[in-house]
Amino acid sequence: MVYPIVKFGHPVLEREAATVTEFDTPELHKFLADMFESMYAAKGVGLAAPQIGVGKKIAVIDVSNGENEADKLVLINPKILKIEGKQEGEEGCLSIPGFREQVRRGRAVTVRAQNAKGEFFEQTGEDLLARAFLHETDHLHGKLYITHISALKRDLMKRKIKKLQRAGDWE
Ligand code: NI
């Protein structure tokens, strides 16, 4: 099932998500399959549960956008362990459609998370995957990428979004 993506302005996007305590249930497996389906439908490379209105610490990532099965990643209760180096690049978010900004992030990022069965694992990602680890983990702490851009750019973006909201083009 494809869920609609919640847009900036919805409080679920700016709240700390709840830690997942139940694993390997049919509900969790179905939810993860729905998250991948929703992410592919929206043409994203990452999706966090709050973006479909569910305040739980669950994110899915696929930097190959459905091209390579081995790139499918589930992060449950993720924690960033290590950030090395720097990268500059454009970043966007499915919850803030139509906008992209330059965001400086770490170039190599190690995350510790649980999989659908509740097993802990660690993985180091570089470049786009490193960016996705940081972006999606931020979502689970109620933090959007726009917190990493200048206040000036952020205010401009918020004003544009307010206009879209008033015109009824943001729901
Ligand atoms: Ni996002």
CSV table of N, CA and C and ligand atoms in Angstrom, one decimal:
chain,number,residue,atom,x,y,z
A,1,MET,N,0.8,-1.2,0.0
A,1,MET,CA,0.0,0.0,0.0
A,1,MET,C,0.9,1.3,0.0
A,2,VAL,N,0.5,2.2,-0.9
A,2,VAL,CA,1.3,3.4,-0.9
A,2,VAL,C,0.6,4.5,0.0
A,3,TYR,N,1.4,4.9,0.9
A,3,TYR,CA,0.9,6.0,1.8
A,3,TYR,C,1.1,7.4,1.2
A,4,PRO,N,0.2,8.3,1.5
A,4,PRO,CA,0.6,9.7,1.1
A,4,PRO,C,1.7,10.2,2.0
A,5,ILE,N,2.5,11.1,1.4
A,5,ILE,CA,3.6,11.7,2.1
A,5,ILE,C,3.2,12.9,2.9
A,6,VAL,N,3.5,13.0,4.1
A,6,VAL,CA,3.1,14.1,5.0
A,6,VAL,C,4.1,15.3,4.7
A,7,LYS,N,3.5,16.5,4.5
A,7,LYS,CA,4.4,17.6,4.1
A,7,LYS,C,4.8,18.5,5.3
A,8,PHE,N,5.8,19.3,5.1
A,8,PHE,CA,6.3,20.2,6.1
A,8,PHE,C,5.1,21.1,6.6
A,9,GLY,N,5.1,21.2,7.9
A,9,GLY,CA,4.0,21.9,8.6
A,9,GLY,C,3.2,21.0,9.5
A,10,HIS,N,3.3,19.7,9.1
A,10,HIS,CA,2.6,18.7,10.0
A,10,HIS,C,3.5,18.4,11.2
A,11,PRO,N,2.8,18.5,12.4
A,11,PRO,CA,3.7,18.3,13.6
A,11,PRO,C,4.4,17.0,13.8
A,12,VAL,N,3.9,15.9,13.1
A,12,VAL,CA,4.6,14.6,13.3
A,12,VAL,C,6.0,14.7,12.7
A,13,LEU,N,6.3,15.6,11.8
A,13,LEU,CA,7.6,15.7,11.2
A,13,LEU,C,8.6,16.4,12.2
A,14,GLU,N,8.1,17.0,13.2
A,14,GLU,CA,9.0,17.8,14.1
A,14,GLU,C,8.9,17.3,15.5
A,15,ARG,N,8.5,16.0,15.7
A,15,ARG,CA,8.5,15.4,17.0
A,15,ARG,C,9.5,14.3,17.0
A,16,GLU,N,10.0,14.0,18.2
A,16,GLU,CA,10.9,12.8,18.4
A,16,GLU,C,10.0,11.6,18.2
A,17,ALA,N,10.4,10.7,17.3
A,17,ALA,CA,9.7,9.4,17.1
A,17,ALA,C,9.9,8.4,18.2
A,18,ALA,N,9.0,7.5,18.4
A,18,ALA,CA,9.1,6.5,19.5
A,18,ALA,C,10.0,5.3,19.1
A,19,THR,N,10.7,4.9,20.1
A,19,THR,CA,11.6,3.7,19.9
A,19,THR,C,10.7,2.5,19.6
A,20,VAL,N,11.1,1.6,18.7
A,20,VAL,CA,10.4,0.4,18.3
A,20,VAL,C,10.9,-0.7,19.3
A,21,THR,N,9.9,-1.4,19.9
A,21,THR,CA,10.2,-2.5,20.9
A,21,THR,C,9.8,-3.8,20.4
A,22,GLU,N,8.9,-3.9,19.4
A,22,GLU,CA,8.4,-5.2,18.9
A,22,GLU,C,8.9,-5.4,17.5
A,23,PHE,N,9.5,-6.6,17.4
A,23,PHE,CA,10.1,-7.0,16.1
A,23,PHE,C,9.5,-8.2,15.5
A,24,ASP,N,9.8,-8.4,14.2
A,24,ASP,CA,9.5,-9.6,13.5
A,24,ASP,C,8.0,-10.0,13.6
A,25,THR,N,7.1,-9.0,13.7
A,25,THR,CA,5.7,-9.2,13.7
A,25,THR,C,5.2,-9.1,12.2
A,26,PRO,N,4.1,-9.7,11.9
A,26,PRO,CA,3.5,-9.5,10.6
A,26,PRO,C,3.2,-8.1,10.3
A,27,GLU,N,2.8,-7.3,11.3
A,27,GLU,CA,2.5,-5.9,11.1
A,27,GLU,C,3.7,-5.1,10.7
A,28,LEU,N,4.8,-5.4,11.4
A,28,LEU,CA,6.1,-4.7,11.1
A,28,LEU,C,6.5,-5.0,9.7
A,29,HIS,N,6.5,-6.3,9.3
A,29,HIS,CA,6.9,-6.7,7.9
A,29,HIS,C,6.1,-6.0,6.9
A,30,LYS,N,4.8,-6.0,7.1
A,30,LYS,CA,3.9,-5.3,6.2
A,30,LYS,C,4.1,-3.8,6.1
A,31,PHE,N,4.4,-3.2,7.3
A,31,PHE,CA,4.6,-1.8,7.3
A,31,PHE,C,5.9,-1.5,6.5
A,32,LEU,N,7.0,-2.3,6.7
A,32,LEU,CA,8.2,-2.0,6.0
A,32,LEU,C,8.0,-2.2,4.5
A,33,ALA,N,7.3,-3.2,4.1
A,33,ALA,CA,7.0,-3.4,2.6
A,33,ALA,C,6.2,-2.1,2.1
A,34,ASP,N,5.3,-1.6,2.9
A,34,ASP,CA,4.5,-0.4,2.5
A,34,ASP,C,5.4,0.8,2.4
A,35,MET,N,6.4,0.9,3.4
A,35,MET,CA,7.3,2.0,3.3
A,35,MET,C,8.2,2.0,2.1
A,36,PHE,N,8.7,0.8,1.7
A,36,PHE,CA,9.5,0.8,0.4
A,36,PHE,C,8.6,1.1,-0.8
A,37,GLU,N,7.4,0.6,-0.8
A,37,GLU,CA,6.5,0.9,-1.9
A,37,GLU,C,6.2,2.4,-2.0
A,38,SER,N,6.0,3.0,-0.8
A,38,SER,CA,5.7,4.4,-0.7
A,38,SER,C,6.9,5.3,-1.2
A,39,MET,N,8.1,4.8,-0.8
A,39,MET,CA,9.3,5.5,-1.2
A,39,MET,C,9.5,5.5,-2.7
A,40,TYR,N,9.3,4.3,-3.2
A,40,TYR,CA,9.5,4.1,-4.7
A,40,TYR,C,8.5,4.9,-5.5
A,41,ALA,N,7.3,4.9,-5.0
A,41,ALA,CA,6.2,5.6,-5.7
A,41,ALA,C,6.5,7.1,-5.7
A,42,ALA,N,7.2,7.6,-4.6
A,42,ALA,CA,7.5,9.0,-4.5
A,42,ALA,C,8.9,9.3,-5.1
A,43,LYS,N,9.5,8.3,-5.7
A,43,LYS,CA,10.8,8.4,-6.3
A,43,LYS,C,11.9,9.0,-5.3
A,44,GLY,N,11.9,8.5,-4.1
A,44,GLY,CA,12.9,8.9,-3.1
A,44,GLY,C,13.9,7.9,-2.9
A,45,VAL,N,15.0,8.2,-2.3
A,45,VAL,CA,16.0,7.2,-1.9
A,45,VAL,C,16.0,6.9,-0.4
A,46,GLY,N,15.1,7.6,0.3
A,46,GLY,CA,15.0,7.4,1.7
A,46,GLY,C,13.6,7.8,2.2
A,47,LEU,N,13.1,7.1,3.2
A,47,LEU,CA,11.8,7.6,3.8
A,47,LEU,C,11.8,7.2,5.2
A,48,ALA,N,11.4,8.1,6.1
A,48,ALA,CA,11.3,7.9,7.5
A,48,ALA,C,9.8,7.8,7.8
A,49,ALA,N,9.4,6.9,8.8
A,49,ALA,CA,8.0,6.6,9.2
A,49,ALA,C,7.2,7.9,9.5
A,50,PRO,N,7.8,8.9,10.2
A,50,PRO,CA,7.0,10.1,10.4
A,50,PRO,C,6.5,10.8,9.1
A,51,GLN,N,7.2,10.5,8.0
A,51,GLN,CA,6.8,11.1,6.7
A,51,GLN,C,5.6,10.5,6.1
A,52,ILE,N,5.1,9.4,6.7
A,52,ILE,CA,3.8,8.8,6.3
A,52,ILE,C,2.9,8.9,7.6
A,53,GLY,N,3.3,9.7,8.5
A,53,GLY,CA,2.4,10.0,9.6
A,53,GLY,C,2.5,9.1,10.8
A,54,VAL,N,3.6,8.2,10.8
A,54,VAL,CA,3.8,7.2,11.9
A,54,VAL,C,5.0,7.6,12.7
A,55,GLY,N,4.8,8.0,14.0
A,55,GLY,CA,5.9,8.5,14.8
A,55,GLY,C,6.7,7.4,15.4
A,56,LYS,N,7.3,6.5,14.6
A,56,LYS,CA,8.2,5.5,15.1
A,56,LYS,C,9.5,5.5,14.5
A,57,LYS,N,10.5,5.1,15.2
A,57,LYS,CA,11.9,5.2,14.7
A,57,LYS,C,12.2,4.1,13.7
A,58,ILE,N,11.7,4.3,12.5
A,58,ILE,CA,11.8,3.4,11.4
A,58,ILE,C,12.1,4.2,10.1
A,59,ALA,N,13.2,3.8,9.4
A,59,ALA,CA,13.5,4.4,8.1
A,59,ALA,C,13.9,3.3,7.1
A,60,VAL,N,13.6,3.6,5.9
A,60,VAL,CA,14.0,2.7,4.8
A,60,VAL,C,14.9,3.6,3.8
A,61,ILE,N,15.9,2.9,3.2
A,61,ILE,CA,16.8,3.6,2.3
A,61,ILE,C,17.0,2.7,1.1
A,62,ASP,N,17.1,3.3,-0.1
A,62,ASP,CA,17.6,2.5,-1.2
A,62,ASP,C,18.2,3.5,-2.2
A,63,VAL,N,19.5,3.7,-2.1
A,63,VAL,CA,20.2,4.7,-2.9
A,63,VAL,C,20.2,4.3,-4.4
A,64,SER,N,19.8,3.0,-4.7
A,64,SER,CA,19.7,2.6,-6.1
A,64,SER,C,18.3,2.9,-6.7
A,65,ASN,N,17.4,3.3,-5.8
A,65,ASN,CA,16.0,3.6,-6.3
A,65,ASN,C,15.3,2.4,-6.9
A,66,GLY,N,15.5,1.3,-6.3
A,66,GLY,CA,14.8,0.1,-6.7
A,66,GLY,C,15.6,-0.7,-7.8
A,67,GLU,N,16.8,-0.3,-8.2
A,67,GLU,CA,17.5,-1.0,-9.2
A,67,GLU,C,18.3,-2.2,-8.7
A,68,ASN,N,18.7,-2.1,-7.4
A,68,ASN,CA,19.6,-3.1,-6.9
A,68,ASN,C,19.1,-3.6,-5.5
A,69,GLU,N,18.6,-4.8,-5.5
A,69,GLU,CA,18.0,-5.4,-4.3
A,69,GLU,C,18.9,-5.3,-3.1
A,70,ALA,N,20.2,-5.4,-3.3
A,70,ALA,CA,21.2,-5.4,-2.2
A,70,ALA,C,21.3,-4.0,-1.5
A,71,ASP,N,20.8,-3.0,-2.2
A,71,ASP,CA,20.9,-1.6,-1.6
A,71,ASP,C,19.7,-1.3,-0.7
A,72,LYS,N,18.7,-2.2,-0.6
A,72,LYS,CA,17.6,-2.0,0.3
A,72,LYS,C,18.0,-2.1,1.7
A,73,LEU,N,17.7,-1.1,2.5
A,73,LEU,CA,18.2,-1.0,3.9
A,73,LEU,C,17.0,-0.6,4.8
A,74,VAL,N,16.9,-1.3,5.9
A,74,VAL,CA,15.9,-1.0,6.9
A,74,VAL,C,16.7,-0.5,8.1
A,75,LEU,N,16.4,0.6,8.6
A,75,LEU,CA,17.0,1.2,9.9
A,75,LEU,C,16.0,1.3,10.9
A,76,ILE,N,16.0,0.5,12.0
A,76,ILE,CA,15.1,0.7,13.1
A,76,ILE,C,15.9,1.1,14.3
A,77,ASN,N,15.4,2.2,15.0
A,77,ASN,CA,16.1,2.8,16.2
A,77,ASN,C,17.6,3.1,15.8
A,78,PRO,N,17.8,3.7,14.7
A,78,PRO,CA,19.2,4.0,14.3
A,78,PRO,C,19.9,5.0,15.2
A,79,LYS,N,21.2,4.8,15.4
A,79,LYS,CA,22.1,5.8,16.1
A,79,LYS,C,23.3,6.0,15.2
A,80,ILE,N,23.7,7.3,15.1
A,80,ILE,CA,24.9,7.6,14.3
A,80,ILE,C,26.1,7.4,15.3
A,81,LEU,N,27.0,6.6,14.9
A,81,LEU,CA,28.2,6.3,15.7
A,81,LEU,C,29.4,7.1,15.3
A,82,LYS,N,29.6,7.4,14.0
A,82,LYS,CA,30.8,8.1,13.6
A,82,LYS,C,30.5,8.8,12.3
A,83,ILE,N,31.1,10.0,12.3
A,83,ILE,CA,31.0,10.9,11.1
A,83,ILE,C,32.4,11.3,10.7
A,84,GLU,N,32.8,11.0,9.5
A,84,GLU,CA,34.2,11.4,9.1
A,84,GLU,C,34.1,12.2,7.8
A,85,GLY,N,35.0,13.2,7.7
A,85,GLY,CA,35.1,14.0,6.4
A,85,GLY,C,33.9,14.9,6.2
A,86,LYS,N,33.9,15.5,5.1
A,86,LYS,CA,32.9,16.5,4.7
A,86,LYS,C,32.5,16.3,3.3
A,87,GLN,N,31.2,16.5,3.0
A,87,GLN,CA,30.7,16.6,1.6
A,87,GLN,C,29.8,17.7,1.5
A,88,GLU,N,29.8,18.4,0.3
A,88,GLU,CA,28.8,19.4,0.0
A,88,GLU,C,28.0,18.9,-1.1
A,89,GLY,N,26.7,19.1,-1.0
A,89,GLY,CA,25.8,18.7,-2.1
A,89,GLY,C,24.4,19.1,-1.9
A,90,GLU,N,23.6,19.0,-2.9
A,90,GLU,CA,22.2,19.4,-2.9
A,90,GLU,C,21.4,18.3,-2.2
A,91,GLU,N,20.5,18.8,-1.3
A,91,GLU,CA,19.7,17.8,-0.6
A,91,GLU,C,18.2,18.3,-0.7
A,92,GLY,N,17.3,17.3,-0.8
A,92,GLY,CA,15.9,17.6,-0.8
A,92,GLY,C,15.2,16.6,0.1
A,93,CYS,N,13.9,16.8,0.2
A,93,CYS,CA,13.1,15.9,1.1
A,93,CYS,C,11.7,15.7,0.5
A,94,LEU,N,11.2,14.5,0.6
A,94,LEU,CA,9.9,14.2,0.0
A,94,LEU,C,8.8,15.0,0.7
A,95,SER,N,9.1,15.4,2.0
A,95,SER,CA,8.1,16.2,2.7
A,95,SER,C,8.2,17.7,2.5
A,96,ILE,N,9.2,18.1,1.7
A,96,ILE,CA,9.4,19.5,1.3
A,96,ILE,C,9.6,19.5,-0.2
A,97,PRO,N,8.5,19.1,-1.0
A,97,PRO,CA,8.7,19.0,-2.4
A,97,PRO,C,8.9,20.3,-3.1
A,98,GLY,N,9.7,20.2,-4.2
A,98,GLY,CA,10.0,21.4,-5.0
A,98,GLY,C,11.1,22.3,-4.5
A,99,PHE,N,11.7,21.9,-3.4
A,99,PHE,CA,12.9,22.7,-2.9
A,99,PHE,C,14.1,21.8,-2.7
A,100,ARG,N,15.2,22.4,-3.0
A,100,ARG,CA,16.5,21.7,-2.8
A,100,ARG,C,17.5,22.8,-2.3
A,101,GLU,N,18.4,22.4,-1.4
A,101,GLU,CA,19.4,23.3,-0.9
A,101,GLU,C,20.7,22.6,-0.8
A,102,GLN,N,21.8,23.4,-0.8
A,102,GLN,CA,23.1,22.9,-0.5
A,102,GLN,C,23.2,22.6,1.0
A,103,VAL,N,23.6,21.3,1.3
A,103,VAL,CA,23.8,21.0,2.7
A,103,VAL,C,25.1,20.3,2.9
A,104,ARG,N,25.9,20.8,3.9
A,104,ARG,CA,27.2,20.1,4.2
A,104,ARG,C,26.9,19.0,5.1
A,105,ARG,N,27.4,17.8,4.8
A,105,ARG,CA,27.2,16.6,5.6
A,105,ARG,C,28.6,15.9,5.7
A,106,GLY,N,28.6,14.9,6.6
A,106,GLY,CA,29.8,14.1,6.7
A,106,GLY,C,29.9,13.2,5.5
A,107,ARG,N,31.1,12.8,5.1
A,107,ARG,CA,31.3,12.0,3.8
A,107,ARG,C,31.2,10.5,4.1
A,108,ALA,N,31.6,10.1,5.3
A,108,ALA,CA,31.5,8.7,5.7
A,108,ALA,C,30.8,8.6,7.0
A,109,VAL,N,29.8,7.8,7.1
A,109,VAL,CA,29.0,7.8,8.3
A,109,VAL,C,28.7,6.4,8.7
A,110,THR,N,28.9,6.1,10.0
A,110,THR,CA,28.7,4.7,10.5
A,110,THR,C,27.4,4.8,11.4
A,111,VAL,N,26.5,3.9,11.1
A,111,VAL,CA,25.2,3.9,11.8
A,111,VAL,C,25.1,2.5,12.5
A,112,ARG,N,24.5,2.5,13.7
A,112,ARG,CA,24.1,1.3,14.4
A,112,ARG,C,22.6,1.3,14.4
A,113,ALA,N,22.0,0.2,14.0
A,113,ALA,CA,20.5,0.1,14.0
A,113,ALA,C,20.1,-1.3,14.2
A,114,GLN,N,18.8,-1.5,14.2
A,114,GLN,CA,18.2,-2.9,14.3
A,114,GLN,C,17.5,-3.2,13.0
A,115,ASN,N,17.5,-4.4,12.6
A,115,ASN,CA,16.7,-4.8,11.4
A,115,ASN,C,15.3,-5.3,11.8
A,116,ALA,N,14.6,-5.8,10.8
A,116,ALA,CA,13.2,-6.1,11.1
A,116,ALA,C,13.0,-7.2,12.1
A,117,LYS,N,14.1,-8.0,12.3
A,117,LYS,CA,14.1,-9.1,13.3
A,117,LYS,C,14.5,-8.6,14.7
A,118,GLY,N,15.0,-7.3,14.7
A,118,GLY,CA,15.5,-6.8,16.0
A,118,GLY,C,17.0,-7.0,16.2
A,119,GLU,N,17.7,-7.6,15.2
A,119,GLU,CA,19.1,-7.8,15.3
A,119,GLU,C,19.8,-6.5,15.1
A,120,PHE,N,20.8,-6.2,15.9
A,120,PHE,CA,21.6,-5.0,15.8
A,120,PHE,C,22.7,-5.2,14.7
A,121,PHE,N,23.0,-4.2,13.9
A,121,PHE,CA,24.0,-4.2,12.9
A,121,PHE,C,24.7,-2.8,12.8
A,122,GLU,N,25.9,-2.8,12.3
A,122,GLU,CA,26.5,-1.5,12.0
A,122,GLU,C,26.9,-1.5,10.6
A,123,GLN,N,26.7,-0.3,10.0
A,123,GLN,CA,27.1,-0.2,8.6
A,123,GLN,C,27.7,1.2,8.4
A,124,THR,N,28.7,1.2,7.5
A,124,THR,CA,29.3,2.5,7.2
A,124,THR,C,28.9,2.8,5.7
A,125,GLY,N,28.4,4.0,5.5
A,125,GLY,CA,28.1,4.5,4.1
A,125,GLY,C,28.9,5.7,3.8
A,126,GLU,N,29.1,5.8,2.5
A,126,GLU,CA,29.9,7.0,2.0
A,126,GLU,C,29.0,7.7,1.0
A,127,ASP,N,29.3,9.0,0.8
A,127,ASP,CA,28.7,9.9,-0.2
A,127,ASP,C,27.1,9.9,0.0
A,128,LEU,N,26.4,9.5,-1.0
A,128,LEU,CA,24.9,9.6,-0.9
A,128,LEU,C,24.4,8.7,0.2
A,129,LEU,N,24.9,7.5,0.4
A,129,LEU,CA,24.4,6.7,1.5
A,129,LEU,C,24.7,7.3,2.9
A,130,ALA,N,25.9,8.0,3.0
A,130,ALA,CA,26.2,8.7,4.3
A,130,ALA,C,25.2,9.8,4.5
A,131,ARG,N,24.9,10.5,3.4
A,131,ARG,CA,23.9,11.6,3.5
A,131,ARG,C,22.5,11.1,3.9
A,132,ALA,N,22.1,9.9,3.3
A,132,ALA,CA,20.8,9.3,3.7
A,132,ALA,C,20.8,8.9,5.1
A,133,PHE,N,21.9,8.3,5.6
A,133,PHE,CA,21.9,7.9,7.0
A,133,PHE,C,21.6,9.1,7.9
A,134,LEU,N,22.3,10.2,7.6
A,134,LEU,CA,22.1,11.4,8.5
A,134,LEU,C,20.7,12.0,8.3
A,135,HIS,N,20.3,12.1,7.1
A,135,HIS,CA,19.0,12.8,6.8
A,135,HIS,C,17.8,12.0,7.4
A,136,GLU,N,17.9,10.6,7.3
A,136,GLU,CA,16.8,9.8,7.8
A,136,GLU,C,16.8,9.7,9.3
A,137,THR,N,18.0,9.6,9.9
A,137,THR,CA,18.1,9.6,11.3
A,137,THR,C,17.6,10.9,11.9
A,138,ASP,N,18.0,12.0,11.3
A,138,ASP,CA,17.5,13.3,11.7
A,138,ASP,C,15.9,13.3,11.8
A,139,HIS,N,15.3,12.8,10.7
A,139,HIS,CA,13.8,12.7,10.7
A,139,HIS,C,13.3,12.1,12.0
A,140,LEU,N,13.9,11.0,12.4
A,140,LEU,CA,13.4,10.3,13.6
A,140,LEU,C,13.6,11.0,14.9
A,141,HIS,N,14.4,12.1,14.8
A,141,HIS,CA,14.5,13.0,16.0
A,141,HIS,C,13.7,14.3,15.7
A,142,GLY,N,12.8,14.3,14.7
A,142,GLY,CA,12.0,15.5,14.5
A,142,GLY,C,12.8,16.6,13.8
A,143,LYS,N,13.8,16.3,13.2
A,143,LYS,CA,14.7,17.3,12.6
A,143,LYS,C,14.7,17.2,11.1
A,144,LEU,N,14.5,18.3,10.4
A,144,LEU,CA,14.5,18.4,8.9
A,144,LEU,C,15.8,19.0,8.4
A,145,TYR,N,16.1,18.7,7.1
A,145,TYR,CA,17.4,19.1,6.6
A,145,TYR,C,17.5,20.6,6.6
A,146,ILE,N,16.4,21.3,6.6
A,146,ILE,CA,16.4,22.8,6.6
A,146,ILE,C,17.0,23.4,7.9
A,147,THR,N,17.2,22.5,8.9
A,147,THR,CA,17.8,23.0,10.1
A,147,THR,C,19.3,23.2,9.9
A,148,HIS,N,19.8,22.6,8.7
A,148,HIS,CA,21.3,22.6,8.4
A,148,HIS,C,21.6,23.7,7.4
A,149,ILE,N,20.6,24.5,7.0
A,149,ILE,CA,20.9,25.6,6.1
A,149,ILE,C,20.8,27.0,6.9
A,150,SER,N,21.2,28.0,6.2
A,150,SER,CA,21.3,29.3,6.9
A,150,SER,C,19.8,29.8,7.3
A,151,ALA,N,19.8,30.6,8.4
A,151,ALA,CA,18.5,31.1,8.8
A,151,ALA,C,17.8,31.9,7.7
A,152,LEU,N,18.6,32.6,7.0
A,152,LEU,CA,18.1,33.4,5.9
A,152,LEU,C,17.4,32.6,4.8
A,153,LYS,N,18.1,31.5,4.4
A,153,LYS,CA,17.5,30.6,3.4
A,153,LYS,C,16.3,29.9,3.9
A,154,ARG,N,16.4,29.5,5.2
A,154,ARG,CA,15.3,28.8,5.8
A,154,ARG,C,14.0,29.7,5.9
A,155,ASP,N,14.2,30.9,6.2
A,155,ASP,CA,13.1,31.8,6.4
A,155,ASP,C,12.4,32.1,5.0
A,156,LEU,N,13.3,32.2,4.0
A,156,LEU,CA,12.8,32.4,2.6
A,156,LEU,C,12.0,31.2,2.2
A,157,MET,N,12.5,30.0,2.5
A,157,MET,CA,11.8,28.8,2.1
A,157,MET,C,10.4,28.7,2.8
A,158,LYS,N,10.4,29.1,4.1
A,158,LYS,CA,9.2,29.0,4.9
A,158,LYS,C,8.1,30.0,4.3
A,159,ARG,N,8.6,31.2,3.9
A,159,ARG,CA,7.7,32.1,3.4
A,159,ARG,C,7.1,31.6,2.1
A,160,LYS,N,7.9,31.0,1.2
A,160,LYS,CA,7.4,30.4,0.0
A,160,LYS,C,6.4,29.3,0.3
A,161,ILE,N,6.7,28.5,1.3
A,161,ILE,CA,5.8,27.4,1.6
A,161,ILE,C,4.4,28.0,2.2
A,162,LYS,N,4.5,29.0,3.0
A,162,LYS,CA,3.3,29.7,3.5
A,162,LYS,C,2.4,30.1,2.4
A,163,LYS,N,3.0,30.7,1.3
A,163,LYS,CA,2.2,31.1,0.2
A,163,LYS,C,1.5,30.0,-0.5
A,164,LEU,N,2.3,28.9,-0.6
A,164,LEU,CA,1.7,27.6,-1.3
A,164,LEU,C,0.6,27.1,-0.4
A,165,GLN,N,0.7,27.2,0.9
A,165,GLN,CA,-0.3,26.7,1.8
A,165,GLN,C,-1.6,27.6,1.7
A,166,ARG,N,-1.4,28.9,1.6
A,166,ARG,CA,-2.5,29.8,1.5
A,166,ARG,C,-3.2,29.6,0.1
A,167,ALA,N,-2.5,29.2,-0.9
A,167,ALA,CA,-3.1,29.0,-2.2
A,167,ALA,C,-3.7,27.6,-2.3
A,168,GLY,N,-3.5,26.8,-1.2
A,168,GLY,CA,-4.1,25.4,-1.2
A,168,GLY,C,-3.2,24.5,-2.0
A,169,ASP,N,-2.0,24.8,-2.3
A,169,ASP,CA,-1.1,23.9,-3.1
A,169,ASP,C,-0.1,23.2,-2.2
A,170,TRP,N,-0.4,23.0,-1.0
A,170,TRP,CA,0.5,22.3,-0.1
A,170,TRP,C,-0.3,21.4,0.9
A,171,GLU,N,-0.9,20.4,0.3
A,171,GLU,CA,-1.5,19.4,1.2
A,171,GLU,C,-1.5,18.0,0.7
B,1,NI,NI,13.4,13.8,4.2
